[in-house]
Short mmCIF file of C-alpha atoms in Angstrom, two decimals:
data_model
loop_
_atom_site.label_atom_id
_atom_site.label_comp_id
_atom_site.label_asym_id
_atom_site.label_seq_id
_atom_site.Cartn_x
_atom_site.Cartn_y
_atom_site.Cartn_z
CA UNK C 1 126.54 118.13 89.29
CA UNK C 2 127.54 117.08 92.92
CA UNK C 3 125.78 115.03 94.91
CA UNK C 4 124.29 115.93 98.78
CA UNK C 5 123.69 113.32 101.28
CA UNK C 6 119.69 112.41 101.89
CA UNK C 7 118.15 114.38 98.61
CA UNK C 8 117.98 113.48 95.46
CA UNK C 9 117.77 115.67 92.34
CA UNK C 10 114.28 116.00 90.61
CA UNK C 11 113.08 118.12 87.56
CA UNK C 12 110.31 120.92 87.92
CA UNK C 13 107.42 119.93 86.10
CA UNK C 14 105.05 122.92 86.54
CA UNK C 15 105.38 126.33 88.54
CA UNK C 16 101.77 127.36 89.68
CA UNK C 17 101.64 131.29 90.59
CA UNK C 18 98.66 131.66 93.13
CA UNK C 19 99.47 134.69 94.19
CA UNK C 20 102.49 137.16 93.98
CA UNK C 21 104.57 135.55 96.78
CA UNK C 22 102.43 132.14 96.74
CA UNK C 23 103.37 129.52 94.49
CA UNK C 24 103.22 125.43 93.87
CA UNK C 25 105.74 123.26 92.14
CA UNK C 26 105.35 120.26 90.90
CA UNK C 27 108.73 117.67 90.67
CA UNK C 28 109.74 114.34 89.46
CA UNK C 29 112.24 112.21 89.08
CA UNK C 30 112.75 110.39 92.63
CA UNK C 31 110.48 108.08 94.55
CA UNK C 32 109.59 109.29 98.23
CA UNK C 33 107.89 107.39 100.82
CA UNK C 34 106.00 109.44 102.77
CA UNK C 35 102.51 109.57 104.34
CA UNK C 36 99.70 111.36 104.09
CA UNK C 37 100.23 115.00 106.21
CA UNK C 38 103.87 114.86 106.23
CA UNK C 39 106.91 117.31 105.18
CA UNK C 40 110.28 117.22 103.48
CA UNK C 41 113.22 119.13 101.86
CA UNK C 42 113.73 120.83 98.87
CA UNK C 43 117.13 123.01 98.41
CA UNK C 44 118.79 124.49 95.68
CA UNK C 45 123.27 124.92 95.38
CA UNK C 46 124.40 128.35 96.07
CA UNK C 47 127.63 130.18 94.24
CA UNK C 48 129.67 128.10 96.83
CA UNK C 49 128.64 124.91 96.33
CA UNK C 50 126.89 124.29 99.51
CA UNK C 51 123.15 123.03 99.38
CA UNK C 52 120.61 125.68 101.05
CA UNK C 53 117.65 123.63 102.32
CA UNK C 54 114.13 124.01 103.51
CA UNK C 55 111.33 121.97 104.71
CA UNK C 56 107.85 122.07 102.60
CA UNK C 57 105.05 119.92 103.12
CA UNK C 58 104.14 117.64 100.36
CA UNK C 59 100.08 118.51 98.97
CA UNK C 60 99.67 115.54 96.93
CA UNK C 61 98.66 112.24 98.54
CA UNK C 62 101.04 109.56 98.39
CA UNK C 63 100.85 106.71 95.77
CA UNK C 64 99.24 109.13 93.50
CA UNK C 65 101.95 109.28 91.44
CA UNK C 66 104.91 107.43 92.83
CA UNK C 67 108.05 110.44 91.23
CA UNK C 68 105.83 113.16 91.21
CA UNK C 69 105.26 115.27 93.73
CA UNK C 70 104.15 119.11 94.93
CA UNK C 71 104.90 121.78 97.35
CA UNK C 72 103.06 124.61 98.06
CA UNK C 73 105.47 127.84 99.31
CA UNK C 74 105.50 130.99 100.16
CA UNK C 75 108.13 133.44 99.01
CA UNK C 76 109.94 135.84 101.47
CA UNK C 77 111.31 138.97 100.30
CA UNK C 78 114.80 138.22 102.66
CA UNK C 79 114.69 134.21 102.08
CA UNK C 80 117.97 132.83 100.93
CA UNK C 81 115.64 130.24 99.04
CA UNK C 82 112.33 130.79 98.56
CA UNK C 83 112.95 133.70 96.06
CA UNK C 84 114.92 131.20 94.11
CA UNK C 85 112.63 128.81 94.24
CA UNK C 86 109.97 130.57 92.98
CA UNK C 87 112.19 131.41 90.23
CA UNK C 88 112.22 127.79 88.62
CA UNK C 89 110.57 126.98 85.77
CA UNK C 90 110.20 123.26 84.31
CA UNK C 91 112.86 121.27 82.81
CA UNK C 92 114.91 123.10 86.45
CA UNK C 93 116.38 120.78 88.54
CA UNK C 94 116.17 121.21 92.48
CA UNK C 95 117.07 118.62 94.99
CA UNK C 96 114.58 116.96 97.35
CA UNK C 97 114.80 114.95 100.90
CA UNK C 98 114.64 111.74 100.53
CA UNK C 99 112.80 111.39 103.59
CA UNK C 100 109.89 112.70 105.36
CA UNK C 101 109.28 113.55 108.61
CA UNK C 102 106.01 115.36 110.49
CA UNK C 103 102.86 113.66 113.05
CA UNK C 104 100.12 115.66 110.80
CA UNK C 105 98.96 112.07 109.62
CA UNK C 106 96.09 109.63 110.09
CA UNK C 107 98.10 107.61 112.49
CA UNK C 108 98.14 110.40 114.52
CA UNK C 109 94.04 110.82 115.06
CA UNK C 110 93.20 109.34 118.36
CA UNK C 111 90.29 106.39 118.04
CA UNK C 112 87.45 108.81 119.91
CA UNK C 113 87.65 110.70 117.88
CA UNK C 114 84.16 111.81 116.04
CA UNK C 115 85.12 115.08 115.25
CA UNK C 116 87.97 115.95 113.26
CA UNK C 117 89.29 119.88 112.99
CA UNK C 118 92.13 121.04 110.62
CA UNK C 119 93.13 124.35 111.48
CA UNK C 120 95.64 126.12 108.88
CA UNK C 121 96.92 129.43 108.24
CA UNK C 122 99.02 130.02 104.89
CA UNK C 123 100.70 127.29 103.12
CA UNK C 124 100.10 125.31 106.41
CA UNK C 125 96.75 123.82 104.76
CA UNK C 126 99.23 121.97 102.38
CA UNK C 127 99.59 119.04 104.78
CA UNK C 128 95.62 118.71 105.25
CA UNK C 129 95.01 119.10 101.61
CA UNK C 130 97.42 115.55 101.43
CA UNK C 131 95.61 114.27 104.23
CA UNK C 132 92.16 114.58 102.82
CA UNK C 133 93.24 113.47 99.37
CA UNK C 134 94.61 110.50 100.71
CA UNK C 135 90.74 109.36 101.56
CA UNK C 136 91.83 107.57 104.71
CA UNK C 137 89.88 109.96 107.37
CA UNK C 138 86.82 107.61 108.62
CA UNK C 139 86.06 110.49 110.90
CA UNK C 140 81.86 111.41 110.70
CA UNK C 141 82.60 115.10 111.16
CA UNK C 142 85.96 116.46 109.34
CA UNK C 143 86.30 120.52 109.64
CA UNK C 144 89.30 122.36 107.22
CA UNK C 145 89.17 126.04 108.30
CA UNK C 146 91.94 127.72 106.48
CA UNK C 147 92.95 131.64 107.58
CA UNK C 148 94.67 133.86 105.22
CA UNK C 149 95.36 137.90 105.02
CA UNK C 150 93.66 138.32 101.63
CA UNK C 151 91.30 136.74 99.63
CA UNK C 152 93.41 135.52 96.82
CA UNK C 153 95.46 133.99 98.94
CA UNK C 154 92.44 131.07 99.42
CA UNK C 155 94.89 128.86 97.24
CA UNK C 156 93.24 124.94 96.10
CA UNK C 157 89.82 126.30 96.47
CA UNK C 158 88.79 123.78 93.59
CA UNK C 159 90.47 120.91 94.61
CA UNK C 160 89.25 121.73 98.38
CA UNK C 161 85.67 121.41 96.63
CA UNK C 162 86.15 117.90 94.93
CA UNK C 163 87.07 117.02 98.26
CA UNK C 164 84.11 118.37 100.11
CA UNK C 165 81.80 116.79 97.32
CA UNK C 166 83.85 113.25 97.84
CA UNK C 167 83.70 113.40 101.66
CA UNK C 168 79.80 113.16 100.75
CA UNK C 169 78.28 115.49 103.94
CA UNK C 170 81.65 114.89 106.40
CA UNK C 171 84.07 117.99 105.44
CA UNK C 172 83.35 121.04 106.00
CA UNK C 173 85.39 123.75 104.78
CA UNK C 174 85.66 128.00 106.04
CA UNK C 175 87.77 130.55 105.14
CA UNK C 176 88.93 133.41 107.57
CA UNK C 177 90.44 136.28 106.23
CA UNK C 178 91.89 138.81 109.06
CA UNK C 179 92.91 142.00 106.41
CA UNK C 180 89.41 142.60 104.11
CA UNK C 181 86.14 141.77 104.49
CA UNK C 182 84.10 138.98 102.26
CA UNK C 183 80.63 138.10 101.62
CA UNK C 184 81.91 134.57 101.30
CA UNK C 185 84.56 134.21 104.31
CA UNK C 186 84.73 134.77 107.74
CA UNK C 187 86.33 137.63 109.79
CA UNK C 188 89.29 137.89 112.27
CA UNK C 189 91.54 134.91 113.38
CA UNK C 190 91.40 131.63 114.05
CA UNK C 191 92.07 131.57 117.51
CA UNK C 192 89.05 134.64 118.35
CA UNK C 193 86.95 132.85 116.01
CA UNK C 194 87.13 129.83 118.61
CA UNK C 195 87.00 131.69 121.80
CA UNK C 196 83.73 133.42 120.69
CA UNK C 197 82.11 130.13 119.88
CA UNK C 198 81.39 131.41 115.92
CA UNK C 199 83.53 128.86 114.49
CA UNK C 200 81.80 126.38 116.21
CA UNK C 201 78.28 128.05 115.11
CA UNK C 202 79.22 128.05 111.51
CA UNK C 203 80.72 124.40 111.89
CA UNK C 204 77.40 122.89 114.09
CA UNK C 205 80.07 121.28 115.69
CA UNK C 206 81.18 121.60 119.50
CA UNK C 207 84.62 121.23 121.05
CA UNK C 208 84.51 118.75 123.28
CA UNK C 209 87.42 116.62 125.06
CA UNK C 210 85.26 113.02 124.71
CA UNK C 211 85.31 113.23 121.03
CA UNK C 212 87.12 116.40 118.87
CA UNK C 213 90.71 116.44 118.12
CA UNK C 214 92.69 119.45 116.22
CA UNK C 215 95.26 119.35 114.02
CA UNK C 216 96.76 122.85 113.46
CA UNK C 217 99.72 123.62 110.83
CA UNK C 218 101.20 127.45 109.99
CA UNK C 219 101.19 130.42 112.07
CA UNK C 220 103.12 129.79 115.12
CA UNK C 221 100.96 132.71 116.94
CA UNK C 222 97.87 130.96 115.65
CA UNK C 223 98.93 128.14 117.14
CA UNK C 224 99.52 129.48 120.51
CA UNK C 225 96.82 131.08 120.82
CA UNK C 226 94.85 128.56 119.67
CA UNK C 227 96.27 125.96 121.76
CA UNK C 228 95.84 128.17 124.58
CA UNK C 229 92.22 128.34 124.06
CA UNK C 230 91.56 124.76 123.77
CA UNK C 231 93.31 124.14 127.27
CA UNK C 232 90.87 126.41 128.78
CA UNK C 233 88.20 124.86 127.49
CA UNK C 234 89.33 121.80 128.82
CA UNK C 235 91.24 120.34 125.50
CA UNK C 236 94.48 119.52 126.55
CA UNK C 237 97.56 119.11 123.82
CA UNK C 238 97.87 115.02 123.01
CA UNK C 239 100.79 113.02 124.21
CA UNK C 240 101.37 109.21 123.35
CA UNK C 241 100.99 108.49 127.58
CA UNK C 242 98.46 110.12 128.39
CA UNK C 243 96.07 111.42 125.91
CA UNK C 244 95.00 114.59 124.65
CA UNK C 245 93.41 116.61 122.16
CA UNK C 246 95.89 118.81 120.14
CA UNK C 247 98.63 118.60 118.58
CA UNK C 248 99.95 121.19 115.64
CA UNK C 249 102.90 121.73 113.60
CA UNK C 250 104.96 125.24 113.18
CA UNK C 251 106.16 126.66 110.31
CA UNK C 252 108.74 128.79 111.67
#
């Protein structure tokens, strides 16, 4: 087997179908230091040899296990990985980054902050499920909203309740599902949800520059819309110099 610069092979332990196109695996076999919130590569050789890569963000928390490790992914149709990927069973070997890389983490979260908002669409709640395990949020008020097309695709919905029962009264957790309509979720999209002040309703929370920051991961129309949204109501996007409320990570 040949060897590719800054991965490392690693073994599937588990393939977890969600969903037809949604799916989790679970590797071992290398170390990776990483922290809470951030992403890194998985690729698989094609017929000439060369290693096709993508980025994933790692669910688990770190130090859980120090080798093992999972990804949460979406399969397109057209992907010249993805498809394979969700093809692997265990015992397959696919190669991982032996780095990470992303500014979805703890560090990140400015010190005002009292109120903490996680805004993901898709598989972009993987890098807040990693962040919450990690138990390292000292935030009083912590909100996950995750928006989805269907409702199957609500993927971790048990694991998202440990964590609600662990955060003891601090997380809150809502659904959004734009395509059908639930007893048990909320309507639309993120970004309307905002502007028309139920989000905040639902979350007895307000957004408010002297103490909320968001974190948003998936969707990059979610996110611009979004984004645009906080700025007008007075939430500007963070930078290191001066400040801020926002800041997100795309997915494509």
């Amino acid at each position: 087997m040949s060897l590719f610069a800054g991965f490392n092979p690693v073994q599937v332990i588990e393939r977890i179908d969600w969903t037809p196109e949604q799916f989790s695996l679970r590797v071992s076999g290398a170390e990776l230091p990483f922290s809470a919130g951030q992403f890194t590569k998985l690729g698989l050789e094609d017929d000439a040899g060369n290693l096709v890569s993508r980025a994933y963000s790692l669910v688990n928390a770190p130090g859980a296990t120090a080798d093992e490790h999972e990804f949460l992914i979406v399969a397109h149709p057209q992907g010249k990985l993805s498809p394979r990927l969700q093809s692997l069973s265990a015992g397959d070997t696919v190669w991982m980054g032996n780095s990470a890389y992303g500014d979805l983490i703890q560090p990140s979260i400015p010190d005002f902050t009292q109120d903490l908002w996680l805004l993901a669409t898709g598989t972009g709640i993987g890098p807040f499920l990693s962040l919450l395990a990690d138990q390292r949020l000292t935030q009083p008020n912590i909100v996950l909203v995750h928006g989805v097309r269907y409702g199957r695709d609500r993927v971790y919905r048990d694991d998202i309740q440990t964590l609600v029962e662990q955060y003891q009264g601090r997380l809150r957790y809502h659904t959004v599902v734009s395509r059908e309509a639930l007893s048990d979720a909320m309507s639309g999209r993120i970004p309307a949800l905002i502007e028309s002040g139920e989000l905040q309703t639902v979350s007895e929370l307000e957004l408010a520059p002297e103490h909320s920051f968001v974190m948003m991961c998936g969707n990059p129309d979610m996110i611009k819309d979004t984004a645009s949204i906080l700025r007008d109501k007075g939430l500007p996007p963070f930078r290191q110099a001066t400040g801020g409320n926002y800041i997100h990570e795309r997915y494509w």
